[in-house]
Short mmCIF file of N, CA and C in Angstrom, two decimals:
data_model
loop_
_atom_site.label_atom_id
_atom_site.label_comp_id
_atom_site.label_asym_id
_atom_site.label_seq_id
_atom_site.Cartn_x
_atom_site.Cartn_y
_atom_site.Cartn_z
N MET A 1 -42.78 153.46 53.45
CA MET A 1 -42.00 153.47 52.66
C MET A 1 -42.31 154.30 51.36
N VAL A 2 -41.76 155.15 50.91
CA VAL A 2 -42.13 155.87 49.53
C VAL A 2 -41.60 154.99 48.32
N VAL A 3 -42.29 154.65 47.54
CA VAL A 3 -42.25 154.01 46.45
C VAL A 3 -42.23 154.89 45.16
N THR A 4 -41.10 155.10 44.45
CA THR A 4 -40.99 155.69 43.27
C THR A 4 -41.34 154.81 41.88
N GLU A 5 -42.40 155.52 41.02
CA GLU A 5 -42.82 154.60 40.05
C GLU A 5 -41.56 154.44 39.05
N PHE A 6 -41.84 153.31 38.24
CA PHE A 6 -40.65 153.12 37.38
C PHE A 6 -40.83 153.81 36.26
N THR A 7 -39.88 154.17 35.24
CA THR A 7 -39.99 154.81 34.08
C THR A 7 -39.31 154.15 33.03
N THR A 8 -40.08 154.24 31.87
CA THR A 8 -39.33 153.78 30.35
C THR A 8 -39.41 154.71 29.31
N LYS A 9 -38.40 155.20 28.80
CA LYS A 9 -38.40 156.30 27.78
C LYS A 9 -37.32 155.80 26.50
N GLN A 10 -37.72 156.28 25.37
CA GLN A 10 -37.18 155.99 24.33
C GLN A 10 -36.39 157.23 24.00
N LEU A 11 -35.05 157.16 23.39
CA LEU A 11 -34.15 158.32 23.21
C LEU A 11 -34.76 159.29 22.42
N ALA A 12 -34.89 160.36 22.71
CA ALA A 12 -35.47 161.52 21.67
C ALA A 12 -34.51 161.60 20.25
N ILE A 13 -35.29 161.83 19.11
CA ILE A 13 -34.70 161.88 17.79
C ILE A 13 -33.69 163.35 18.07
N ALA A 14 -34.35 164.38 18.36
CA ALA A 14 -34.06 165.57 18.30
C ALA A 14 -33.28 166.20 19.85
N ARG A 15 -32.70 166.86 19.95
CA ARG A 15 -32.28 167.36 21.17
C ARG A 15 -33.52 168.18 22.05
N GLU A 16 -33.36 167.92 23.11
CA GLU A 16 -34.49 168.58 24.24
C GLU A 16 -33.91 169.66 24.79
N ALA A 17 -32.58 169.97 24.79
CA ALA A 17 -32.09 171.08 25.48
C ALA A 17 -30.65 171.41 25.06
N VAL A 18 -29.89 172.26 25.39
CA VAL A 18 -28.62 172.61 25.18
C VAL A 18 -27.94 172.53 26.56
N ALA A 19 -26.76 171.94 26.84
CA ALA A 19 -26.09 172.02 27.99
C ALA A 19 -25.29 173.27 28.14
N PRO A 20 -24.97 173.66 29.34
CA PRO A 20 -24.23 174.82 29.54
C PRO A 20 -22.95 174.78 28.59
N ASP A 21 -22.33 173.53 28.74
CA ASP A 21 -20.99 173.32 27.70
C ASP A 21 -21.11 173.70 26.24
N GLY A 22 -22.40 173.73 25.87
CA GLY A 22 -22.95 173.66 24.58
C GLY A 22 -23.24 172.59 23.62
N SER A 23 -23.22 171.28 24.52
CA SER A 23 -23.45 169.98 23.70
C SER A 23 -25.15 169.86 23.83
N ASP A 24 -25.29 169.03 22.75
CA ASP A 24 -27.11 168.66 22.71
C ASP A 24 -27.30 167.67 23.82
N VAL A 25 -28.43 168.01 24.32
CA VAL A 25 -28.84 166.95 25.50
C VAL A 25 -30.12 166.25 25.16
N ARG A 26 -30.22 164.90 25.30
CA ARG A 26 -31.74 164.32 25.43
C ARG A 26 -31.76 163.87 26.91
N VAL A 27 -32.71 164.14 27.28
CA VAL A 27 -33.01 164.07 28.90
C VAL A 27 -33.52 162.40 28.85
N LEU A 28 -32.88 161.69 29.77
CA LEU A 28 -33.16 160.24 29.98
C LEU A 28 -33.68 160.17 31.65
N PRO A 29 -34.55 159.05 31.89
CA PRO A 29 -35.06 158.92 33.11
C PRO A 29 -34.01 158.89 34.48
N GLY A 30 -34.67 159.47 35.39
CA GLY A 30 -34.05 159.80 36.74
C GLY A 30 -34.51 159.40 37.92
N LEU A 31 -33.94 159.34 38.95
CA LEU A 31 -34.68 158.95 40.37
C LEU A 31 -34.22 160.02 41.32
N ARG A 32 -34.73 159.83 42.47
CA ARG A 32 -34.34 160.66 43.53
C ARG A 32 -33.00 161.25 43.62
N CYS A 33 -32.04 160.41 43.62
CA CYS A 33 -30.73 160.60 43.73
C CYS A 33 -29.61 160.56 42.45
N GLY A 34 -30.38 160.86 41.37
CA GLY A 34 -29.55 160.73 40.35
C GLY A 34 -30.44 160.98 39.08
N GLY A 35 -30.04 161.53 37.87
CA GLY A 35 -30.27 161.80 36.81
C GLY A 35 -29.64 161.20 35.55
N MET A 36 -29.96 160.91 34.45
CA MET A 36 -29.17 160.53 33.48
C MET A 36 -29.69 161.07 32.25
N ALA A 37 -28.62 161.39 31.32
CA ALA A 37 -28.95 162.16 30.17
C ALA A 37 -27.86 161.75 28.85
N HIS A 38 -28.45 162.10 27.55
CA HIS A 38 -27.44 161.51 26.37
C HIS A 38 -26.92 162.77 25.90
N PHE A 39 -25.64 163.00 25.90
CA PHE A 39 -25.03 164.15 25.28
C PHE A 39 -24.52 163.92 24.10
N GLU A 40 -24.45 164.77 23.04
CA GLU A 40 -23.99 164.62 21.88
C GLU A 40 -23.13 166.19 21.33
N LEU A 41 -22.07 166.12 20.90
CA LEU A 41 -21.00 167.22 20.55
C LEU A 41 -20.84 166.98 19.04
N ALA A 42 -21.44 167.90 17.99
CA ALA A 42 -21.14 167.37 16.53
C ALA A 42 -19.76 167.29 16.16
N ALA A 43 -19.44 166.59 15.17
CA ALA A 43 -18.19 166.22 14.81
C ALA A 43 -17.48 167.73 14.52
N GLY A 44 -16.00 167.83 14.70
CA GLY A 44 -15.07 168.93 14.62
C GLY A 44 -15.53 170.03 15.50
N LYS A 45 -16.47 169.80 16.70
CA LYS A 45 -16.77 170.75 17.48
C LYS A 45 -15.92 170.71 18.80
N THR A 46 -15.82 171.87 19.61
CA THR A 46 -15.43 171.79 20.81
C THR A 46 -16.26 172.45 22.04
N SER A 47 -16.50 171.98 22.88
CA SER A 47 -17.57 172.32 24.02
C SER A 47 -16.98 173.44 24.91
N LYS A 48 -17.59 174.36 25.51
CA LYS A 48 -17.14 175.49 26.45
C LYS A 48 -16.77 174.78 27.53
N ALA A 49 -15.67 175.29 28.16
CA ALA A 49 -15.17 174.47 29.71
C ALA A 49 -16.42 175.25 30.79
N VAL A 50 -16.56 174.07 31.65
CA VAL A 50 -17.24 174.44 32.61
C VAL A 50 -16.84 173.63 33.92
N THR A 51 -17.57 174.28 35.19
CA THR A 51 -17.45 173.66 36.33
C THR A 51 -18.80 173.29 36.90
N HIS A 52 -19.12 172.36 37.57
CA HIS A 52 -20.40 172.24 38.17
C HIS A 52 -20.13 172.79 39.79
N ARG A 53 -21.52 173.44 40.37
CA ARG A 53 -21.71 173.66 41.46
C ARG A 53 -21.72 172.83 42.60
N THR A 54 -22.84 171.90 42.35
CA THR A 54 -23.39 170.80 43.18
C THR A 54 -23.39 169.51 42.97
N VAL A 55 -23.10 169.20 41.58
CA VAL A 55 -23.46 167.76 40.96
C VAL A 55 -21.95 167.19 40.67
N GLU A 56 -21.94 165.92 40.66
CA GLU A 56 -20.84 165.28 40.26
C GLU A 56 -21.58 164.28 39.06
N GLU A 57 -20.71 163.87 38.12
CA GLU A 57 -21.15 163.15 36.81
C GLU A 57 -20.35 161.83 36.55
N ILE A 58 -20.80 160.73 35.77
CA ILE A 58 -20.10 159.75 35.30
C ILE A 58 -20.50 159.43 34.03
N TRP A 59 -19.65 159.56 33.10
CA TRP A 59 -19.91 159.54 31.68
C TRP A 59 -19.60 158.26 31.14
N PHE A 60 -20.09 157.71 30.13
CA PHE A 60 -19.76 156.69 29.14
C PHE A 60 -20.29 156.97 28.09
N PHE A 61 -18.90 156.59 27.14
CA PHE A 61 -19.04 157.22 25.73
C PHE A 61 -19.56 155.92 24.87
N LEU A 62 -20.45 156.43 23.94
CA LEU A 62 -21.15 155.86 23.00
C LEU A 62 -20.64 155.42 21.60
N GLY A 63 -20.16 156.61 21.03
CA GLY A 63 -19.64 156.86 19.78
C GLY A 63 -18.70 158.01 19.48
N GLY A 64 -18.25 157.92 18.31
CA GLY A 64 -17.32 159.15 17.93
C GLY A 64 -15.90 159.03 18.67
N HIS A 65 -15.16 160.08 18.41
CA HIS A 65 -13.79 160.11 18.87
C HIS A 65 -13.51 161.62 19.19
N GLY A 66 -12.79 161.55 20.35
CA GLY A 66 -12.60 162.94 20.63
C GLY A 66 -11.62 162.97 21.99
N LYS A 67 -11.52 163.92 22.82
CA LYS A 67 -10.72 164.12 23.88
C LYS A 67 -11.35 164.98 24.95
N MET A 68 -11.32 164.59 26.19
CA MET A 68 -11.90 165.36 27.42
C MET A 68 -10.65 165.82 28.18
N TRP A 69 -10.88 167.00 28.61
CA TRP A 69 -9.82 167.57 29.35
C TRP A 69 -10.46 167.70 30.95
N ARG A 70 -9.71 167.55 32.15
CA ARG A 70 -10.36 167.99 33.44
C ARG A 70 -9.31 168.43 34.00
N LYS A 71 -9.55 169.14 35.15
CA LYS A 71 -8.74 169.80 35.81
C LYS A 71 -9.08 170.13 37.40
N GLN A 72 -8.28 169.69 38.24
CA GLN A 72 -8.83 169.99 39.62
C GLN A 72 -7.82 170.54 40.44
N GLY A 73 -7.79 171.80 40.85
CA GLY A 73 -6.57 172.32 41.25
C GLY A 73 -5.41 172.32 40.55
N SER A 74 -4.33 171.94 40.69
CA SER A 74 -3.14 171.67 40.20
C SER A 74 -3.05 170.50 39.39
N ARG A 75 -3.92 169.54 39.64
CA ARG A 75 -3.99 168.22 38.66
C ARG A 75 -4.68 168.39 37.38
N GLU A 76 -4.10 168.21 36.35
CA GLU A 76 -4.93 168.17 35.20
C GLU A 76 -4.30 167.13 33.94
N GLU A 77 -5.49 166.77 33.25
CA GLU A 77 -5.16 165.70 32.36
C GLU A 77 -5.97 165.87 31.30
N THR A 78 -5.65 165.41 29.97
CA THR A 78 -6.48 165.12 28.86
C THR A 78 -6.48 163.60 28.45
N VAL A 79 -7.38 163.18 28.16
CA VAL A 79 -7.71 161.89 27.75
C VAL A 79 -8.22 161.52 26.26
N CYS A 80 -7.95 160.52 25.65
CA CYS A 80 -8.70 160.30 24.59
C CYS A 80 -10.11 159.50 24.66
N VAL A 81 -10.99 160.04 24.04
CA VAL A 81 -12.27 159.22 24.44
C VAL A 81 -13.03 158.66 23.25
N GLU A 82 -13.73 157.68 23.20
CA GLU A 82 -14.15 156.85 22.18
C GLU A 82 -15.39 156.01 22.83
N ALA A 83 -16.02 155.42 22.12
CA ALA A 83 -16.97 154.30 22.62
C ALA A 83 -16.31 153.16 23.39
N GLY A 84 -16.86 153.02 24.70
CA GLY A 84 -16.51 151.91 25.66
C GLY A 84 -15.64 152.59 26.71
N VAL A 85 -15.16 153.99 26.60
CA VAL A 85 -14.64 154.77 27.66
C VAL A 85 -15.57 155.55 28.67
N SER A 86 -15.30 154.76 29.80
CA SER A 86 -15.98 155.71 31.00
C SER A 86 -15.16 156.65 31.74
N LEU A 87 -15.77 157.80 32.29
CA LEU A 87 -14.90 158.58 33.13
C LEU A 87 -15.68 159.22 34.16
N THR A 88 -14.98 160.04 35.29
CA THR A 88 -15.73 160.60 36.33
C THR A 88 -15.60 162.05 36.22
N ILE A 89 -16.35 162.86 36.83
CA ILE A 89 -16.21 164.51 36.63
C ILE A 89 -16.72 164.66 38.13
N PRO A 90 -15.71 164.77 39.01
CA PRO A 90 -16.09 165.03 40.53
C PRO A 90 -16.34 166.42 40.81
N LEU A 91 -17.28 166.75 41.80
CA LEU A 91 -17.64 167.74 42.13
C LEU A 91 -16.37 168.97 41.96
N GLY A 92 -16.82 170.14 41.56
CA GLY A 92 -15.63 171.28 41.25
C GLY A 92 -14.65 170.88 40.21
N THR A 93 -14.75 169.85 39.35
CA THR A 93 -13.74 169.73 38.32
C THR A 93 -14.07 170.54 37.25
N HIS A 94 -13.11 171.22 36.47
CA HIS A 94 -13.36 172.13 35.52
C HIS A 94 -13.13 170.66 34.30
N PHE A 95 -14.02 171.06 33.33
CA PHE A 95 -13.97 170.18 32.03
C PHE A 95 -14.19 170.68 30.59
N GLN A 96 -13.85 169.96 29.80
CA GLN A 96 -14.14 170.52 28.47
C GLN A 96 -13.82 169.31 27.51
N PHE A 97 -14.51 169.05 26.24
CA PHE A 97 -14.39 168.05 25.47
C PHE A 97 -14.39 168.31 24.07
N ARG A 98 -13.89 167.86 23.03
CA ARG A 98 -13.57 168.17 21.76
C ARG A 98 -14.01 166.74 21.06
N SER A 99 -14.57 166.88 19.70
CA SER A 99 -15.14 165.72 18.65
C SER A 99 -14.42 165.97 17.61
N PHE A 100 -13.57 164.52 17.29
CA PHE A 100 -12.81 164.55 16.02
C PHE A 100 -13.46 163.51 15.05
N GLY A 101 -13.21 163.65 13.87
CA GLY A 101 -13.77 162.45 12.95
C GLY A 101 -15.08 163.00 12.45
N PRO A 102 -15.42 161.88 11.72
CA PRO A 102 -16.63 162.26 10.81
C PRO A 102 -17.90 162.15 11.57
N GLU A 103 -18.24 161.60 12.92
CA GLU A 103 -19.41 161.48 13.37
C GLU A 103 -19.25 162.40 14.82
N PRO A 104 -20.52 162.33 15.18
CA PRO A 104 -20.47 163.21 16.55
C PRO A 104 -20.14 162.44 17.85
N LEU A 105 -19.55 163.08 18.82
CA LEU A 105 -18.88 162.43 20.01
C LEU A 105 -20.35 162.32 21.05
N SER A 106 -20.65 161.10 21.15
CA SER A 106 -21.83 160.91 22.18
C SER A 106 -21.71 159.97 23.34
N ALA A 107 -22.20 160.34 24.32
CA ALA A 107 -22.15 159.77 25.75
C ALA A 107 -23.39 159.58 26.74
N VAL A 108 -23.34 158.86 27.38
CA VAL A 108 -24.57 158.88 28.41
C VAL A 108 -24.03 159.54 29.62
N GLY A 109 -24.51 160.32 30.51
CA GLY A 109 -24.08 160.81 31.59
C GLY A 109 -25.03 160.70 32.57
N VAL A 110 -24.54 160.37 33.88
CA VAL A 110 -25.37 160.04 35.11
C VAL A 110 -24.90 161.18 36.02
N THR A 111 -25.89 161.98 36.46
CA THR A 111 -25.67 163.16 37.38
C THR A 111 -26.13 162.76 38.81
N MET A 112 -25.50 163.14 39.72
CA MET A 112 -25.67 162.89 41.20
C MET A 112 -25.42 164.43 41.91
N PRO A 113 -26.54 164.64 42.72
CA PRO A 113 -27.77 164.41 42.64
C PRO A 113 -28.47 164.85 41.08
N PRO A 114 -29.78 164.72 40.82
CA PRO A 114 -30.20 165.07 39.82
C PRO A 114 -29.99 166.54 39.18
N TRP A 115 -29.92 166.86 37.98
CA TRP A 115 -29.30 168.38 37.51
C TRP A 115 -30.21 169.43 37.99
N PRO A 116 -30.00 170.38 38.73
CA PRO A 116 -30.86 171.10 39.57
C PRO A 116 -31.40 172.33 38.67
N GLY A 117 -30.80 172.66 37.50
CA GLY A 117 -31.46 173.70 36.81
C GLY A 117 -30.26 174.57 36.07
N GLU A 118 -30.57 175.68 35.55
CA GLU A 118 -29.78 176.67 34.57
C GLU A 118 -28.55 177.05 35.38
N ASN A 119 -28.69 177.48 36.60
CA ASN A 119 -27.34 177.80 37.46
C ASN A 119 -26.43 177.08 38.00
N GLU A 120 -26.67 175.79 37.56
CA GLU A 120 -25.79 174.74 37.99
C GLU A 120 -24.21 174.82 37.75
N ALA A 121 -24.03 175.26 36.36
CA ALA A 121 -22.44 175.23 35.81
C ALA A 121 -22.04 176.65 35.56
N ASN A 122 -20.77 176.74 35.68
CA ASN A 122 -20.11 178.06 35.68
C ASN A 122 -19.13 178.05 34.48
N GLU A 123 -18.94 178.84 33.48
CA GLU A 123 -17.96 178.85 32.46
C GLU A 123 -16.58 179.25 33.15
N VAL A 124 -15.51 178.27 32.73
CA VAL A 124 -14.29 178.51 33.49
C VAL A 124 -13.19 178.41 32.18
N LYS A 125 -12.23 178.92 32.15
CA LYS A 125 -10.98 178.90 31.25
C LYS A 125 -10.95 177.54 31.13
N GLY A 126 -10.83 176.81 29.60
CA GLY A 126 -10.62 175.82 29.42
C GLY A 126 -9.15 175.48 28.60
N ALA A 127 -9.01 174.50 28.12
CA ALA A 127 -7.85 173.74 27.36
C ALA A 127 -7.81 174.39 26.07
N TRP A 128 -9.09 174.60 25.34
CA TRP A 128 -9.12 175.03 23.92
C TRP A 128 -10.12 176.10 23.74
N GLN A 129 -10.30 176.79 22.53
CA GLN A 129 -11.29 177.78 22.41
C GLN A 129 -12.35 176.97 21.96
N PRO A 130 -13.32 177.29 22.41
CA PRO A 130 -14.72 176.78 22.13
C PRO A 130 -15.19 176.85 20.56
N VAL A 131 -15.62 175.95 20.15
CA VAL A 131 -16.01 175.88 18.66
C VAL A 131 -17.48 175.19 18.77
N LEU A 132 -18.55 175.89 18.49
CA LEU A 132 -19.92 175.45 18.71
C LEU A 132 -20.59 176.10 17.52
N ASP A 133 -21.70 175.51 17.17
CA ASP A 133 -22.76 176.11 16.12
C ASP A 133 -23.23 177.50 16.82
N ALA A 134 -23.46 178.34 15.91
CA ALA A 134 -23.89 179.52 16.48
C ALA A 134 -25.62 179.47 16.96
#
């Protein structure tokens, strides 16, 4: 039996990466079958629309207010998101999110399998025009 060492990590103050959708990322612990990260989109911003090639995600929103657009084939929906809302992003889903109000939209996301690298996401046509910092 292979034993994986346990990990403890404090949330970083500053972003550690920028996601393909343009949101700020703070990497959290992961295991062989999944990874976790904190995502944040500044107030008044709109992410790029993307789809993933090999991973699925579950998001849990921690703060802020916004909307999440998701599309699978002909099925399409936009939902309001705020602290306490969770949602899934199944493999191949096109998605995009917006942040409204005075504070950033923040969420913790679990990625299964773990995030493989920079070629994982492809930009797609979304519901809104992206609005991000330069």
